[in-house]
Amino acid sequence: MEISSIELELSQVTEVALLNDTSQINTLENEAIYIFREVAAQFEKPVLLFSGGKDSITLVRLAQKAFWPAKIPFPLMHIDTGHNFPETIVFRDKLVAELGLELIVRNVQDSIDQGKVKEESGKYASRNSLQTTTLLDAIAEFKFDACIGGARRDEEKARAKERIFSVRDDFGQWDERNQRPELFDMLNGQIELGQNVRVFPISNWTELDVWSYIKEEAMEIPSIYFAHKRKIFLRDGLIWSHSDYVYQEEDEEVLEKMVRFRTVGDMSCTAAEYSEAFDIDAVVQEIRNSTISERGARIDDKRSDAAMEKRKQQGYF
């Protein structure tokens, strides 16, 4: 069968696009590996903040490559709200066991029990913002001077203001006016007593970059990122998990639908989307066609126009 000139041209365009994507991913991977090695060289007690989501899983793979054949030379730490998706916790424990990594878990419930934070109530109650106190206490407990996280600049406008080495004061607070220039990839890890740095190795990645890397590396991720049948209910135009952790009115009908999650956070503030994407290629196509950002399904970002920035100023990840 003859191939038309149009079909041949389309095939060549696709091939060039794939080569460009691979080149972009390799460049981003090399940058992230450089950042991990700079962290190990410049700081005494780093930790990798791990949620079990796709971004933090990507960080683990990058850290493996940065220090291979040695093990990752710092622990993982999860600030557990107690209201996480069960699939994420199962995956977290499996990954840590398979790689032989040290995992530190600190619980928001302990901060509540100690009277340091107050449990929210009502329609939009969430433990997500309560993580800040638990995180800052854990940083002080272990004297971590660098906390490595999976934030990306494309996620939310406040994230775009971050440096790769983002300095926090001795109260864990972030001041956008007190950040250092990072010219020519020079990363300055010098900090004063009591300060610490949040480090973002995939800051320059996009959501699609992360998915492309997951595909290229054949990485396993929690099943909730793919389409699956789930009990849900509808509120404010968003799709919520039917769970004891999520506030639900009596008249909000429970349905069973095919959905997936683009982002993984506290169940009480993370909505799903209808989906038939059962594999990575289908997920990528859905993202390309989406008209809302990845964090458009995070209700905690909608509390005000500056919700994320205010949480960051208080010490949030």
Coordinates of C-alpha atoms in Angstrom, one line a residue:
M1 CA 0.0 0.0 0.0
E2 CA 1.4 3.4 -1.0
I3 CA 2.0 6.0 1.6
S4 CA 0.7 9.4 0.6
S5 CA 3.0 12.5 0.8
I6 CA 0.8 13.9 3.5
E7 CA 1.0 10.8 5.6
L8 CA 4.8 10.7 5.2
E9 CA 5.0 14.4 6.2
L10 CA 2.9 13.8 9.3
S11 CA 5.0 10.8 10.2
Q12 CA 8.2 12.9 9.9
V13 CA 6.7 15.7 12.0
T14 CA 5.7 13.2 14.7
E15 CA 9.2 11.7 14.7
V16 CA 10.8 15.1 15.1
A17 CA 8.4 16.0 18.0
L18 CA 9.3 12.7 19.8
L19 CA 13.0 13.5 19.4
N20 CA 12.5 17.0 20.8
D21 CA 10.5 15.6 23.7
T22 CA 13.3 13.1 24.5
S23 CA 15.9 15.9 24.3
Q24 CA 13.9 18.1 26.6
I25 CA 13.4 15.3 29.2
N26 CA 17.1 14.5 29.1
T27 CA 18.0 18.1 29.7
L28 CA 15.6 18.4 32.6
E29 CA 16.9 15.1 34.1
N30 CA 20.5 16.3 34.0
E31 CA 19.5 19.6 35.7
A32 CA 17.6 17.7 38.5
I33 CA 20.6 15.3 39.0
Y34 CA 22.9 18.3 39.3
I35 CA 20.6 19.9 41.9
F36 CA 20.5 16.7 44.0
R37 CA 24.3 16.5 44.0
E38 CA 24.5 20.1 45.0
V39 CA 22.2 19.4 47.9
A40 CA 24.3 16.5 49.1
A41 CA 27.5 18.7 48.8
Q42 CA 26.2 21.9 50.5
F43 CA 23.9 20.7 53.3
E44 CA 24.4 18.6 56.4
K45 CA 21.0 17.0 56.9
P46 CA 18.7 16.9 53.8
V47 CA 15.4 15.1 53.6
L48 CA 13.1 14.3 50.6
L49 CA 9.5 15.2 51.3
F50 CA 7.5 12.3 50.0
S51 CA 3.7 12.2 49.5
G52 CA 3.3 9.1 47.3
G53 CA 2.3 11.3 44.4
K54 CA 3.7 11.3 40.9
D55 CA 6.0 14.3 41.4
S56 CA 7.6 12.9 44.6
I57 CA 8.0 9.4 42.9
T58 CA 9.8 11.2 40.1
L59 CA 12.1 12.8 42.7
V60 CA 13.0 9.4 44.1
R61 CA 13.9 8.1 40.6
L62 CA 16.1 11.2 40.0
A63 CA 17.8 10.8 43.4
Q64 CA 18.5 7.2 42.6
K65 CA 20.2 8.2 39.4
A66 CA 22.1 11.1 41.0
F67 CA 23.8 8.8 43.6
W68 CA 23.9 5.4 41.8
P69 CA 25.3 2.9 42.6
A70 CA 25.1 4.1 46.2
K71 CA 21.7 4.4 48.0
I72 CA 19.9 7.7 48.3
P73 CA 22.0 9.4 51.1
F74 CA 19.0 10.9 53.0
P75 CA 15.7 9.8 54.3
L76 CA 12.2 10.3 52.9
M77 CA 9.6 12.1 55.1
H78 CA 5.9 12.0 54.7
I79 CA 3.6 14.4 56.6
D80 CA 0.6 12.3 56.9
T81 CA -2.8 14.1 57.3
G82 CA -4.5 10.8 58.1
H83 CA -6.9 11.6 55.3
N84 CA -4.8 10.3 52.4
F85 CA -6.0 8.1 49.6
P86 CA -5.4 4.5 50.7
E87 CA -3.8 3.6 47.3
T88 CA -1.1 6.3 47.9
I89 CA -0.2 4.9 51.3
V90 CA 0.0 1.4 50.1
F91 CA 2.3 2.5 47.2
R92 CA 4.5 4.6 49.6
D93 CA 5.2 1.6 51.8
K94 CA 5.8 -0.7 48.9
L95 CA 8.3 1.7 47.2
V96 CA 10.2 2.3 50.4
A97 CA 10.5 -1.4 51.1
E98 CA 11.6 -2.3 47.6
L99 CA 14.3 0.4 47.5
G100 CA 15.4 -0.1 51.2
L101 CA 15.0 3.5 52.0
E102 CA 14.5 5.2 55.4
L103 CA 11.0 6.6 55.8
I104 CA 10.0 9.1 58.5
V105 CA 6.3 9.7 59.1
R106 CA 4.9 12.5 61.1
N107 CA 1.1 12.7 61.7
V108 CA -1.2 15.7 61.6
Q109 CA -3.4 13.9 64.1
D110 CA -0.6 14.2 66.7
S111 CA -0.5 18.0 66.2
I112 CA -4.3 18.0 66.7
D113 CA -4.0 15.9 69.8
Q114 CA -1.3 18.2 71.2
G115 CA -3.5 21.2 70.7
K116 CA -1.1 22.8 68.3
V117 CA -3.7 23.0 65.5
K118 CA -7.5 22.8 65.4
E119 CA -9.5 20.4 63.3
E120 CA -11.6 22.3 60.8
S121 CA -15.3 21.6 60.5
G122 CA -18.0 22.2 58.0
K123 CA -18.5 21.9 54.3
Y124 CA -14.9 22.7 53.2
A125 CA -13.1 21.2 56.2
S126 CA -9.6 19.9 55.3
R127 CA -6.5 18.9 57.1
N128 CA -4.3 20.1 54.2
S129 CA -3.3 23.4 55.7
L130 CA -2.7 21.8 59.1
Q131 CA 0.3 20.0 57.7
T132 CA 2.4 23.2 58.0
T133 CA 2.7 22.9 61.8
T134 CA 3.5 19.2 61.7
L135 CA 6.1 19.8 59.0
L136 CA 7.9 22.7 60.8
D137 CA 7.9 20.6 64.0
A138 CA 9.5 17.7 62.1
I139 CA 12.2 19.9 60.6
A140 CA 13.1 21.2 64.0
E141 CA 13.0 17.7 65.6
F142 CA 15.5 16.3 63.1
K143 CA 17.3 19.6 62.4
F144 CA 16.9 19.2 58.6
D145 CA 18.6 22.1 56.8
A146 CA 17.3 21.2 53.3
C147 CA 13.8 19.8 52.4
I148 CA 13.6 18.5 48.9
G149 CA 10.1 18.8 47.3
G150 CA 8.3 18.2 44.1
A151 CA 6.8 21.6 43.5
R152 CA 6.8 22.9 39.9
R153 CA 6.5 26.4 38.6
D154 CA 3.6 25.6 36.3
E155 CA 1.4 24.4 39.1
E156 CA 0.3 27.7 40.6
K157 CA 1.3 31.4 40.3
A158 CA 2.9 31.4 43.8
R159 CA 5.1 28.5 42.8
A160 CA 6.4 30.5 39.9
K161 CA 8.1 32.9 42.4
E162 CA 10.2 30.2 43.9
R163 CA 13.9 29.7 43.5
I164 CA 15.3 26.2 43.2
F165 CA 17.0 26.8 46.6
S166 CA 14.2 28.6 48.4
V167 CA 15.4 30.1 51.8
R168 CA 13.1 29.9 54.8
D169 CA 13.7 31.8 58.0
D170 CA 14.0 30.4 61.5
F171 CA 10.2 30.3 61.7
G172 CA 9.9 28.4 58.5
Q173 CA 8.5 31.4 56.7
W174 CA 9.0 32.3 53.0
D175 CA 9.6 35.9 51.9
E176 CA 9.5 36.3 48.1
R177 CA 11.6 39.6 48.5
N178 CA 14.4 37.8 50.3
Q179 CA 15.2 35.1 47.7
R180 CA 18.6 34.9 46.0
P181 CA 19.3 35.2 42.3
E182 CA 20.2 32.0 40.6
L183 CA 22.4 33.1 37.7
F184 CA 24.1 30.5 35.4
D185 CA 22.8 27.6 37.6
M186 CA 24.8 28.8 40.6
L187 CA 23.0 27.5 43.6
N188 CA 23.8 29.2 46.9
G189 CA 23.2 27.0 49.9
Q190 CA 24.7 29.2 52.6
I191 CA 22.2 29.8 55.4
E192 CA 22.2 31.4 58.8
L193 CA 21.7 29.5 62.0
G194 CA 18.0 28.4 62.3
Q195 CA 17.3 28.9 58.6
N196 CA 16.5 26.0 56.2
V197 CA 16.1 25.7 52.5
R198 CA 13.3 24.1 50.4
V199 CA 14.8 22.6 47.3
F200 CA 12.8 22.0 44.0
P201 CA 14.7 19.9 41.5
I202 CA 11.8 19.6 39.1
S203 CA 10.8 23.3 39.4
N204 CA 11.3 23.8 35.6
W205 CA 9.3 20.7 34.6
T206 CA 5.7 20.8 33.5
E207 CA 2.9 18.2 34.3
L208 CA 3.5 16.8 30.8
D209 CA 7.2 16.5 31.4
V210 CA 6.6 14.5 34.5
W211 CA 4.3 12.1 32.6
S212 CA 6.8 11.8 29.8
Y213 CA 9.5 10.9 32.3
I214 CA 7.2 8.3 34.0
K215 CA 6.6 6.7 30.6
E216 CA 10.3 6.8 29.5
E217 CA 11.4 5.3 32.8
A218 CA 8.5 2.8 32.9
M219 CA 7.9 3.9 36.5
E220 CA 5.0 2.5 38.6
I221 CA 2.6 5.0 40.1
P222 CA -0.5 4.7 42.3
S223 CA -3.5 3.4 40.4
I224 CA -5.7 6.4 41.2
Y225 CA -3.9 8.4 38.5
F226 CA -5.6 6.1 35.9
A227 CA -9.3 5.7 35.2
H228 CA -11.0 3.5 37.8
K229 CA -14.6 3.0 39.1
R230 CA -15.1 4.9 42.3
K231 CA -17.9 6.0 44.6
I232 CA -18.2 9.8 44.3
F233 CA -20.6 12.7 44.8
L234 CA -20.9 16.1 43.1
R235 CA -20.5 19.5 44.7
D236 CA -19.8 22.9 43.3
G237 CA -19.1 21.4 39.9
L238 CA -16.4 19.1 41.2
I239 CA -16.2 15.4 41.8
W240 CA -15.5 14.3 45.3
S241 CA -14.6 10.8 46.8
H242 CA -17.3 9.3 48.9
S243 CA -15.3 8.8 52.2
D244 CA -15.6 9.2 55.9
Y245 CA -12.8 11.8 55.5
V246 CA -14.9 14.0 53.2
Y247 CA -17.8 16.1 54.4
Q248 CA -21.0 15.2 52.6
E249 CA -24.5 16.6 52.9
E250 CA -27.4 14.1 53.2
D251 CA -28.9 15.2 49.9
E252 CA -25.6 14.8 48.0
E253 CA -26.2 11.6 46.1
V254 CA -23.5 8.9 46.0
L255 CA -22.8 7.7 42.4
E256 CA -20.3 5.2 41.0
K257 CA -18.4 6.5 38.0
M258 CA -15.2 6.1 36.1
V259 CA -12.8 8.8 37.3
R260 CA -9.1 9.5 37.8
F261 CA -7.0 12.0 39.8
R262 CA -4.5 14.4 38.3
T263 CA -3.1 15.4 41.7
V264 CA -2.9 13.6 45.0
G265 CA -3.4 15.4 48.2
D266 CA -5.6 15.2 51.3
M267 CA -8.9 13.5 50.2
S268 CA -10.9 16.3 51.7
C269 CA -9.6 18.9 49.3
T270 CA -8.7 16.9 46.1
A271 CA -11.4 16.4 43.5
A272 CA -11.4 13.9 40.6
E273 CA -12.3 14.1 36.9
Y274 CA -14.3 11.9 34.7
S275 CA -11.9 9.8 32.6
E276 CA -11.5 6.8 30.4
A277 CA -7.7 7.1 30.5
F278 CA -6.4 3.7 31.4
D279 CA -2.8 4.1 30.4
I280 CA -0.1 6.8 30.2
D281 CA -0.7 7.7 26.5
A282 CA -4.4 8.3 27.2
V283 CA -3.6 10.4 30.3
V284 CA -1.2 12.6 28.3
Q285 CA -3.9 13.2 25.7
E286 CA -6.4 14.1 28.3
I287 CA -3.9 16.6 29.8
R288 CA -3.2 18.2 26.4
N289 CA -7.0 18.6 25.9
S290 CA -7.7 20.0 29.4
T291 CA -8.7 23.6 29.8
I292 CA -8.0 23.7 33.6
S293 CA -4.7 23.5 35.4
E294 CA -3.6 20.4 37.4
R295 CA -4.4 22.2 40.7
G296 CA -7.8 23.2 39.4
A297 CA -9.2 20.3 41.4
R298 CA -7.7 21.4 44.7
I299 CA -10.3 23.2 46.7
D300 CA -7.7 24.5 49.2
D301 CA -6.3 26.7 46.4
K302 CA -9.7 28.3 45.8
R303 CA -10.1 29.7 49.3
S304 CA -8.7 33.0 48.1
D305 CA -6.7 34.3 45.1
A306 CA -3.6 34.2 47.2
A307 CA -4.3 31.0 49.2
M308 CA -1.1 29.2 48.2
E309 CA 1.1 32.2 48.7
K310 CA -0.3 32.8 52.2
R311 CA 0.3 29.2 53.2
K312 CA 3.9 29.4 51.9
Q313 CA 4.5 32.5 53.9
Q314 CA 3.4 30.5 57.0
G315 CA 5.9 27.7 56.3
Y316 CA 3.9 25.4 53.9
F317 CA 5.8 23.2 51.6

